[in-house]
Coordinates of C-alpha atoms and ligand atoms in Angstrom, one line a residue:
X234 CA 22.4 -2.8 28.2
X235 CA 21.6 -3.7 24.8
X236 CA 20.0 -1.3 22.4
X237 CA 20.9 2.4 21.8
X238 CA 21.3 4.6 25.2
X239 CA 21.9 8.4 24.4
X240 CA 23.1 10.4 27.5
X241 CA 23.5 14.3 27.5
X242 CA 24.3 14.7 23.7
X243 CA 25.2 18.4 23.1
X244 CA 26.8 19.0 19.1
X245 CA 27.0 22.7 18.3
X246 CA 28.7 24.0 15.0
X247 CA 30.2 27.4 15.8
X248 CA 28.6 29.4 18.2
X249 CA 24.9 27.3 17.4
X250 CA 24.1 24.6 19.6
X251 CA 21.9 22.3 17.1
X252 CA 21.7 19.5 19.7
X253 CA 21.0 20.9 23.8
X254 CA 21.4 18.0 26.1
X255 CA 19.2 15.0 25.3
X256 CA 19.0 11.9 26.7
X257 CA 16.7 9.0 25.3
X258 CA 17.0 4.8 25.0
X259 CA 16.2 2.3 22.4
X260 CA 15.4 -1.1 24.2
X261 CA 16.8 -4.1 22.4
X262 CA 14.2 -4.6 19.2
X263 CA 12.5 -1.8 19.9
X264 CA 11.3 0.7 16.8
X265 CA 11.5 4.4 18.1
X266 CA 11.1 7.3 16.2
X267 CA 12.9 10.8 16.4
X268 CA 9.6 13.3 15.1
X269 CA 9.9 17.2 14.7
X270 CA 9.9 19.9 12.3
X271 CA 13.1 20.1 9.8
X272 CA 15.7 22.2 11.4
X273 CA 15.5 20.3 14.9
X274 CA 18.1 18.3 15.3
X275 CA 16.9 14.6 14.1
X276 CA 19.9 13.5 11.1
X277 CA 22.5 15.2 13.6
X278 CA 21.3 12.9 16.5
X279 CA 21.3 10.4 14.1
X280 CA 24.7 11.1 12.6
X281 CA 26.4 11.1 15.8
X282 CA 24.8 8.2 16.8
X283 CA 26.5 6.6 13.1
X284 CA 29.5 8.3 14.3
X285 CA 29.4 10.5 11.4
X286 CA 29.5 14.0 12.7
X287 CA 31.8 14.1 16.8
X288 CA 29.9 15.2 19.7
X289 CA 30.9 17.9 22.0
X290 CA 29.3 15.9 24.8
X291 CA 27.6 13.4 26.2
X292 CA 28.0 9.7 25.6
X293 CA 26.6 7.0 23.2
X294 CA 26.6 3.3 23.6
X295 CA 25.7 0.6 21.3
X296 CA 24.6 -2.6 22.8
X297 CA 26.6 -2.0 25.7
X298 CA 29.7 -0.5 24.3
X299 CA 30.7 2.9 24.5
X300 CA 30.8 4.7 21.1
X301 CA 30.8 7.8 21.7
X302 CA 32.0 9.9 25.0
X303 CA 33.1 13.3 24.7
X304 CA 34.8 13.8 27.8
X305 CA 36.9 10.5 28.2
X306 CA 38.0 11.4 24.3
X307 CA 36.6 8.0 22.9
X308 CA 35.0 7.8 19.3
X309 CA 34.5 4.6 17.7
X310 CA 34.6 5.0 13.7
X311 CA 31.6 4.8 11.8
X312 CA 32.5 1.6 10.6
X313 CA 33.5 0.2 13.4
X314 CA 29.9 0.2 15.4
X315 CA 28.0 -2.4 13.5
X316 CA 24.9 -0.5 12.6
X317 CA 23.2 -0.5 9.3
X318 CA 21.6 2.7 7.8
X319 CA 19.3 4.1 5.2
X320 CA 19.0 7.7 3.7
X321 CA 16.7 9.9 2.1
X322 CA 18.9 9.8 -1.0
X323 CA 19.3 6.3 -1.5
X324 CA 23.1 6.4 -2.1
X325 CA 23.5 3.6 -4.3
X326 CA 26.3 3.4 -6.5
X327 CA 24.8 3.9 -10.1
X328 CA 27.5 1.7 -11.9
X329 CA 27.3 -1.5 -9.8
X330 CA 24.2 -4.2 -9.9
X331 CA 21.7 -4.7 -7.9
X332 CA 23.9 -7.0 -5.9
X333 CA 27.2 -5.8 -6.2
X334 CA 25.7 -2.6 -4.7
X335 CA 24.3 -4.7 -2.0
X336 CA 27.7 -6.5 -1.4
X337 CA 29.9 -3.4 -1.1
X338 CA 30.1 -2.9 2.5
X339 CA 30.6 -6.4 2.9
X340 CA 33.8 -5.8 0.4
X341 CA 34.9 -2.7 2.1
X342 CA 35.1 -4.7 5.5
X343 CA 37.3 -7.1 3.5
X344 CA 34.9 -9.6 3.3
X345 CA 35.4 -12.5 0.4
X346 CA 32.4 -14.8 0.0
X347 CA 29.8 -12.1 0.2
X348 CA 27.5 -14.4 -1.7
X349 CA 25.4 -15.9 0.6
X350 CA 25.0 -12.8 2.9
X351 CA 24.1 -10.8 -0.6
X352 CA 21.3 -13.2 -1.5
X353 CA 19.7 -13.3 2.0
X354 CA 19.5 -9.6 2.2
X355 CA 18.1 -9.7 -1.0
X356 CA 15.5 -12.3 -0.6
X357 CA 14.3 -9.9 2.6
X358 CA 13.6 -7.3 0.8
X359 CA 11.9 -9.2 -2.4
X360 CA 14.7 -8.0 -4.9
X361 CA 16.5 -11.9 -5.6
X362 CA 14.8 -11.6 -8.9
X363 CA 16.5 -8.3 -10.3
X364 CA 20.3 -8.8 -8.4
X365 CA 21.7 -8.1 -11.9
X366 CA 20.1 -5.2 -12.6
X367 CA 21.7 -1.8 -12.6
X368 CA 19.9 1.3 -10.6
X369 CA 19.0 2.9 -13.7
X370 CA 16.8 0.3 -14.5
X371 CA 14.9 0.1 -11.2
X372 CA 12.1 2.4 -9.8
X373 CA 12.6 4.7 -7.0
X374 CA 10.5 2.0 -4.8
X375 CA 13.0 -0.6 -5.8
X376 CA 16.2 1.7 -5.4
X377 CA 14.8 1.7 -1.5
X378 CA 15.1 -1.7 -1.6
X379 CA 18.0 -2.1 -2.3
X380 CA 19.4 0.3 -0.1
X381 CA 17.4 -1.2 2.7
X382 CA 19.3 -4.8 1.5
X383 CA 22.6 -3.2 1.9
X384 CA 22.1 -2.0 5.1
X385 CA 20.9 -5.2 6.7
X386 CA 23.8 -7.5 4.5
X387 CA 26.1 -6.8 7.4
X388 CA 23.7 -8.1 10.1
X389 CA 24.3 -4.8 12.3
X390 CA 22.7 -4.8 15.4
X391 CA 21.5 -1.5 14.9
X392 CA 19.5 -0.3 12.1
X393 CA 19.5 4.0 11.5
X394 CA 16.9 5.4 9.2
X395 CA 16.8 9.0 8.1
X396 CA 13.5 9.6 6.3
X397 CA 13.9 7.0 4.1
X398 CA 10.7 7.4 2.6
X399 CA 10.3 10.9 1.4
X400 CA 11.2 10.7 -1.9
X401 CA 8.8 7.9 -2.8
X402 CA 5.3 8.8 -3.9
X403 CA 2.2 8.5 -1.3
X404 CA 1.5 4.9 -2.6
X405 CA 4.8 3.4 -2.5
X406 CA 5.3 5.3 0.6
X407 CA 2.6 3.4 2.8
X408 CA 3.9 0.3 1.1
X409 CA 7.3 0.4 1.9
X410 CA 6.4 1.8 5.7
X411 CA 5.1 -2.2 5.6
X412 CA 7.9 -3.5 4.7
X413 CA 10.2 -1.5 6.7
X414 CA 8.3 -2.5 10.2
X415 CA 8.3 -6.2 9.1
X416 CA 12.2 -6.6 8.3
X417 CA 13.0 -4.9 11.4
X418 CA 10.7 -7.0 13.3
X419 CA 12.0 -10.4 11.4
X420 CA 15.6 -9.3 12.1
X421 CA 14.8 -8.2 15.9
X422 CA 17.2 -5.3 15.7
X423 CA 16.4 -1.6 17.8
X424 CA 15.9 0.7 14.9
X425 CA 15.8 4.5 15.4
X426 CA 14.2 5.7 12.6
X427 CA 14.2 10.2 12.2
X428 CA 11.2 11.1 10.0
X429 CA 9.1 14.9 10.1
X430 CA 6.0 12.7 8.8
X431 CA 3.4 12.3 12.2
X432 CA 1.6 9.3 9.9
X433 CA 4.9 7.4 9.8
X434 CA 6.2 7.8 13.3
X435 CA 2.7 7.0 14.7
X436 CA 1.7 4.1 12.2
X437 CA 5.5 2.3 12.8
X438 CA 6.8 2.6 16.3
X439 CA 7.2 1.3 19.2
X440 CA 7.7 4.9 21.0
X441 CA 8.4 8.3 19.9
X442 CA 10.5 10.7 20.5
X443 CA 9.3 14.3 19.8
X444 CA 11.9 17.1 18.8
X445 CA 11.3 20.8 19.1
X446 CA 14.7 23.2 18.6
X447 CA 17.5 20.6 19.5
X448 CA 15.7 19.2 22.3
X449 CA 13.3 16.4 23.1
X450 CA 10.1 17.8 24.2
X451 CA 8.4 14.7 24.7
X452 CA 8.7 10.9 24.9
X453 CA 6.2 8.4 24.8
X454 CA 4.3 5.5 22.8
X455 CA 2.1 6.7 19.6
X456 CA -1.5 7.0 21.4
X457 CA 0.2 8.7 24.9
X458 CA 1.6 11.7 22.9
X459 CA -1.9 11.9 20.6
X460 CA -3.7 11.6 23.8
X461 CA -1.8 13.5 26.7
X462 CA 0.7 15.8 24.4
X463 CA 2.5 17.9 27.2
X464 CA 2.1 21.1 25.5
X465 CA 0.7 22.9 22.5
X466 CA 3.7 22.4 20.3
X467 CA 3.1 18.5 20.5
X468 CA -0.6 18.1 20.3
X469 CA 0.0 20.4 17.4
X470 CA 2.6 18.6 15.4
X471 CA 1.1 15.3 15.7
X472 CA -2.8 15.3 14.4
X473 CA -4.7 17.8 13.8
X474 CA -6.5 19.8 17.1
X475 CA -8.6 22.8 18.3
X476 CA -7.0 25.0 20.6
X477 CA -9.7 27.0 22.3
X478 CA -9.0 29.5 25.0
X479 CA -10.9 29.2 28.4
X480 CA -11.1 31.2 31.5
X481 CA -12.6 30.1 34.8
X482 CA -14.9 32.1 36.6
X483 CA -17.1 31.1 39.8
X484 CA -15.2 27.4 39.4
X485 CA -16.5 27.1 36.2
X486 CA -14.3 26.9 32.8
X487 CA -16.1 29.5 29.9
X488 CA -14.9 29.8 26.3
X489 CA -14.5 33.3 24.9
X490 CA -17.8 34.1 24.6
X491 CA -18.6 33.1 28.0
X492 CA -20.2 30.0 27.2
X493 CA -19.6 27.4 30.2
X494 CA -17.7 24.3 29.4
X495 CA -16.8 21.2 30.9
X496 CA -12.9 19.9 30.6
X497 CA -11.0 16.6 31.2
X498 CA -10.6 17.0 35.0
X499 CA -7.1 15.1 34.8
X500 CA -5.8 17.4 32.9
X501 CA -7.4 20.4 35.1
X502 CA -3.7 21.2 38.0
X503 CA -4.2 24.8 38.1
X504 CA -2.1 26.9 36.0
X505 CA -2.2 30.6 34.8
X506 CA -5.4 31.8 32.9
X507 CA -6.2 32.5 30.0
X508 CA -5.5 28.4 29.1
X509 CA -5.8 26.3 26.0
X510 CA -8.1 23.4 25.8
X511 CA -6.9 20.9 23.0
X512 CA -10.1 19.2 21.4
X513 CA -9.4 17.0 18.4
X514 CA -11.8 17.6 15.6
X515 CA -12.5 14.0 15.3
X516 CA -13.9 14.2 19.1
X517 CA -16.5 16.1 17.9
X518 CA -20.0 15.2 16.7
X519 CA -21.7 17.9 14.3
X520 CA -25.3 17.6 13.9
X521 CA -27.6 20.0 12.2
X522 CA -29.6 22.6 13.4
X523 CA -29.8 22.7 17.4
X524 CA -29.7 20.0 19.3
X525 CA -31.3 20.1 23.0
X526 CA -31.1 17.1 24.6
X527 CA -29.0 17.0 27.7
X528 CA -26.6 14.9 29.4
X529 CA -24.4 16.2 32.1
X530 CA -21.0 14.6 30.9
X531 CA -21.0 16.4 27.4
X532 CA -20.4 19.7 25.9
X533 CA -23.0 20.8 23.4
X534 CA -22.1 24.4 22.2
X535 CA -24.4 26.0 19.2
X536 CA -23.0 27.6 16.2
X537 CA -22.8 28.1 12.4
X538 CA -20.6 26.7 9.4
X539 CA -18.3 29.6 8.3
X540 CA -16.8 27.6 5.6
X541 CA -16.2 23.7 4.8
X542 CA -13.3 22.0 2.5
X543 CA -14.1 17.9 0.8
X544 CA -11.8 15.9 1.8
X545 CA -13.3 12.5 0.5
X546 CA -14.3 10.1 3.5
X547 CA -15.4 13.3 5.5
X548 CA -15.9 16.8 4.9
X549 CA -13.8 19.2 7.3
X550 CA -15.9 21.8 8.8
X551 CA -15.3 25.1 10.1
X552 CA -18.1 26.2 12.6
X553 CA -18.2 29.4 14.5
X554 CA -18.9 28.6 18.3
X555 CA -18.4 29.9 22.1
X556 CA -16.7 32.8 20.5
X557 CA -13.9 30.6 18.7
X558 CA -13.5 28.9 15.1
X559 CA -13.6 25.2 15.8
X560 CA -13.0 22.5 13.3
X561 CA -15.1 19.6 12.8
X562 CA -15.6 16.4 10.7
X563 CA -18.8 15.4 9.4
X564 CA -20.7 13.5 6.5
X565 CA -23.6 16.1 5.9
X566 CA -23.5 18.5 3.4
X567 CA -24.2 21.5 5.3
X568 CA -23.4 25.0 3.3
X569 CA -22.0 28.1 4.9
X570 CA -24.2 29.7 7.1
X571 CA -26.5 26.5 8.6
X572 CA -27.3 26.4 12.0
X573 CA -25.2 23.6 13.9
X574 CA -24.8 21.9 16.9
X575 CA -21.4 20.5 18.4
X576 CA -21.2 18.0 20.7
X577 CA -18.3 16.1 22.6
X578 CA -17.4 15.1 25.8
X579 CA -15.7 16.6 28.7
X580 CA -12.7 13.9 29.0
X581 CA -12.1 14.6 24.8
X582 CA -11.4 18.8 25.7
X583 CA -8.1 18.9 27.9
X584 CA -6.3 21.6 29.2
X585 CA -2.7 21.7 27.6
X586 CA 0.3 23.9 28.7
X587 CA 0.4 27.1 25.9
X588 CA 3.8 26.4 24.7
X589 CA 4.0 26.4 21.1
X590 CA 6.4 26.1 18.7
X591 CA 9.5 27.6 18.3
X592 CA 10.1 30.6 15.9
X593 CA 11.7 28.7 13.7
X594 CA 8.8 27.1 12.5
X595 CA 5.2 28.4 11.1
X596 CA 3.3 27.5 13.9
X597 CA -0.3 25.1 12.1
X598 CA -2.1 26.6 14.4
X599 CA -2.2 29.9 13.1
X600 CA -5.7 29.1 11.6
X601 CA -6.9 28.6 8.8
X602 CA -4.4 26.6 7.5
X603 CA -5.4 25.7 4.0
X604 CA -6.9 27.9 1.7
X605 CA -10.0 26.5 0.7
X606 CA -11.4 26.8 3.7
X607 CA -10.6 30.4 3.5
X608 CA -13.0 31.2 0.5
X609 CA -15.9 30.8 2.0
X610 CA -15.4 32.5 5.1
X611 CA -17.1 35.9 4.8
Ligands
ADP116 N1 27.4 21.0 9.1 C1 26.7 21.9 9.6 N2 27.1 23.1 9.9 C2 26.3 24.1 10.5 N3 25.1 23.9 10.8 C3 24.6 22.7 10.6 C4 25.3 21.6 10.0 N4 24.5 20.5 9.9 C5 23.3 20.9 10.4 N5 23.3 22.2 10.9 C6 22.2 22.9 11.5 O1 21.8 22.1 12.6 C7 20.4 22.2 12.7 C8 19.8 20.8 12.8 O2 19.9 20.2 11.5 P1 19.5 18.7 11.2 O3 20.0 17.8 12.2 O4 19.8 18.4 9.8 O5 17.9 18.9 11.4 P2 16.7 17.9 10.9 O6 17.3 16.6 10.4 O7 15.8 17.7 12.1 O8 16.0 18.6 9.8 C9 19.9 23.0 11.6 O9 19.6 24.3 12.0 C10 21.0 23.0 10.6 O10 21.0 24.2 9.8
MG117 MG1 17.2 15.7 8.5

């Protein structure tokens, strides 16, 4: 099989096991993304994968070829497995150019007329015109560059990143997302690419592959985990969501208040009660004062603005409602206190399993997250 295939991968240092058992694929030019809070596990898959840090089980193949099996003793060297990778830290070599940096693996592996190689990973990323150049006298944008030409110089037939965009400013950073997603679609390589950033994993892959505590929680392309997260933890992680708890009584779902509302009857298998209903706050239209209108399919709960925060193309609402604080996005200026009405349909409120994140992590939920909002709450 061609691509990446991961199968039981345990790594423990000590007593700690860092990486429990998991099992994923990348096809053949597929992007996939390893997503979850720091401390989970992502640069040690990674690194194994590399060949960098020894498994304690499980097996890795590349392309076919078995890497990486605990049991039958086999490990492949690092540079040995023809993959290409990128850090955080760009790990350029501050006294070589621009293209002797780009040429070193290439002369490591023995390789003489690294010329023509060197100028073709160059021209990929845009850098041909400043080969002679020495780091110092690049930007951080174009250090990434050239760590990204260094990588690919080799033609591996896998390409690893590990947050390679964190250090670059928010600009830069969408920028070079770009660029990344293009080369490795050009070059028709599987890339597994380990970032904590939600925007990047859903904006540049093919699938992702979300992390909690050493183990993968959830697998899936960018809008099935947004849309169906299995769990709290998940939904929570990527976007940002309402939980709201909800208790049936006389086959009828009620929020804490008692208030009656409808939920996504997909997601509605039974389960222990109290549950969690996961409502994105984009789902949700605010309108002023109190709506009355019906229509069977929707929700339509009444409330008041406890406290609201700019954020620029919408302003981020919190409204008391149906006994809960919910979060909402809207255009009107509205101040604290105004009557409200929120409205959103039944298939945008699902019922989601109540497993949220692990201790090791400040779980976003805890609401409110961001201070502003807090002033103006009474
Ligand atoms: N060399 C090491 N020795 C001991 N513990 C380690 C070592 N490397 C990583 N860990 C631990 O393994 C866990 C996973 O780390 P890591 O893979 O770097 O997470 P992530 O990249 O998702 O932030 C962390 O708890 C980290 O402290
Ligand atoms: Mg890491």
């Amino acid at each position: 099989m061609m691509g990446i295939t991961v199968r039981g991968l345990v790594k423990t240092y000590g007593a700690t096991t860092v990486i429990d058992t998991i099992s994923f694929d990348v096809a053949d030019g597929e992007f996939v993304t390893l997503l979850g809070p720091s401390g989970c596990g992502k640069t040690t898959t990674l690194r194994c994968i590399a060949g960098l840090d020894t498994p304690n089980g499980g097996l890795i193949a590349i392309n076919g070829r078995v890497v990486s099996d605990a049991r039958e003793g086999v490990f492949v060297a690092p540079h040995k497995r023809d993959l290409g990778m990128v850090f955080q830290s760009y790990a350029i070599w501050p006294h070589l150019t621009v293209a002797q940096n780009v040429a070193f693996p290439l002369t490591v592996k023995g390789e003489r007329n690294t010329g023509s190689a060197v100028g073709w990973a160059l021209d990929i990323v845009g850098m041909t015109h400043l080969a002679e150049r020495r780091p110092s006298e690049l930007s951080g944008g174009q250090q990434q560059r050239v760590a990204l030409a260094r990588a690919i110089a080799a033609r591996p037939q896998v390409l690893l990143f590990d947050e390679p965009l964190s250090n670059l400013d928010a600009r830069l950073r969408d920028r070079t997302r770009l660029e990344i997603s293009r080369i490795q679609r050009e070059l028709k390589v599987p890339a597994l690419y380990v970032t904590h950033d939600q925007t990047e994993a859903l904006s540049m892959s093919d699938r992702v592959i979300v992390m909690e505590a050493g183990r993968v929680v959830q697998q899936g392309t960018p809008r099935e985990l947004y849309h169906r997260p299995v769990n709290r933890f998940v939904a929570d992680f990527i976007g940002s969501a309402n939980f709201l708890e909800v208790r049936r009584a006389e086959r009828q779902w009620h929020l804490a208040d008692g208030t009656p509302i409808q939920v996504d009857p997909l997601s509605d298998a039974g389960g222990t009660e109290p549950r969690v209903a996961l409502l994105r706050p984009e789902a949700i239209r605010l309108d002023a004062g109190s709506v009355v209108e019906q229509n069977s399919t929707l929700n339509r709960l009444t409330g008041s603005v406890l406290g609201a925060m700019y954020l620029g193309p919408h302003i981020e609402y919190v409204v008391a409602a149906g006994g809960a604080h919910i979060r909402a996005f809207s255009r009107l200026e509205l101040p604290p206190g105004s009557p409200v009405t929120l409205t959103f349909a039944a298939d945008d409120c699902r019922l989601v399993d109540d497993t949220a994140a692990s201790p090791k992590r400040n779980p976003a939920s805890d609401y409110p997250r961001q201070s502003p909002i807090l002033e103006n709450i009474p």
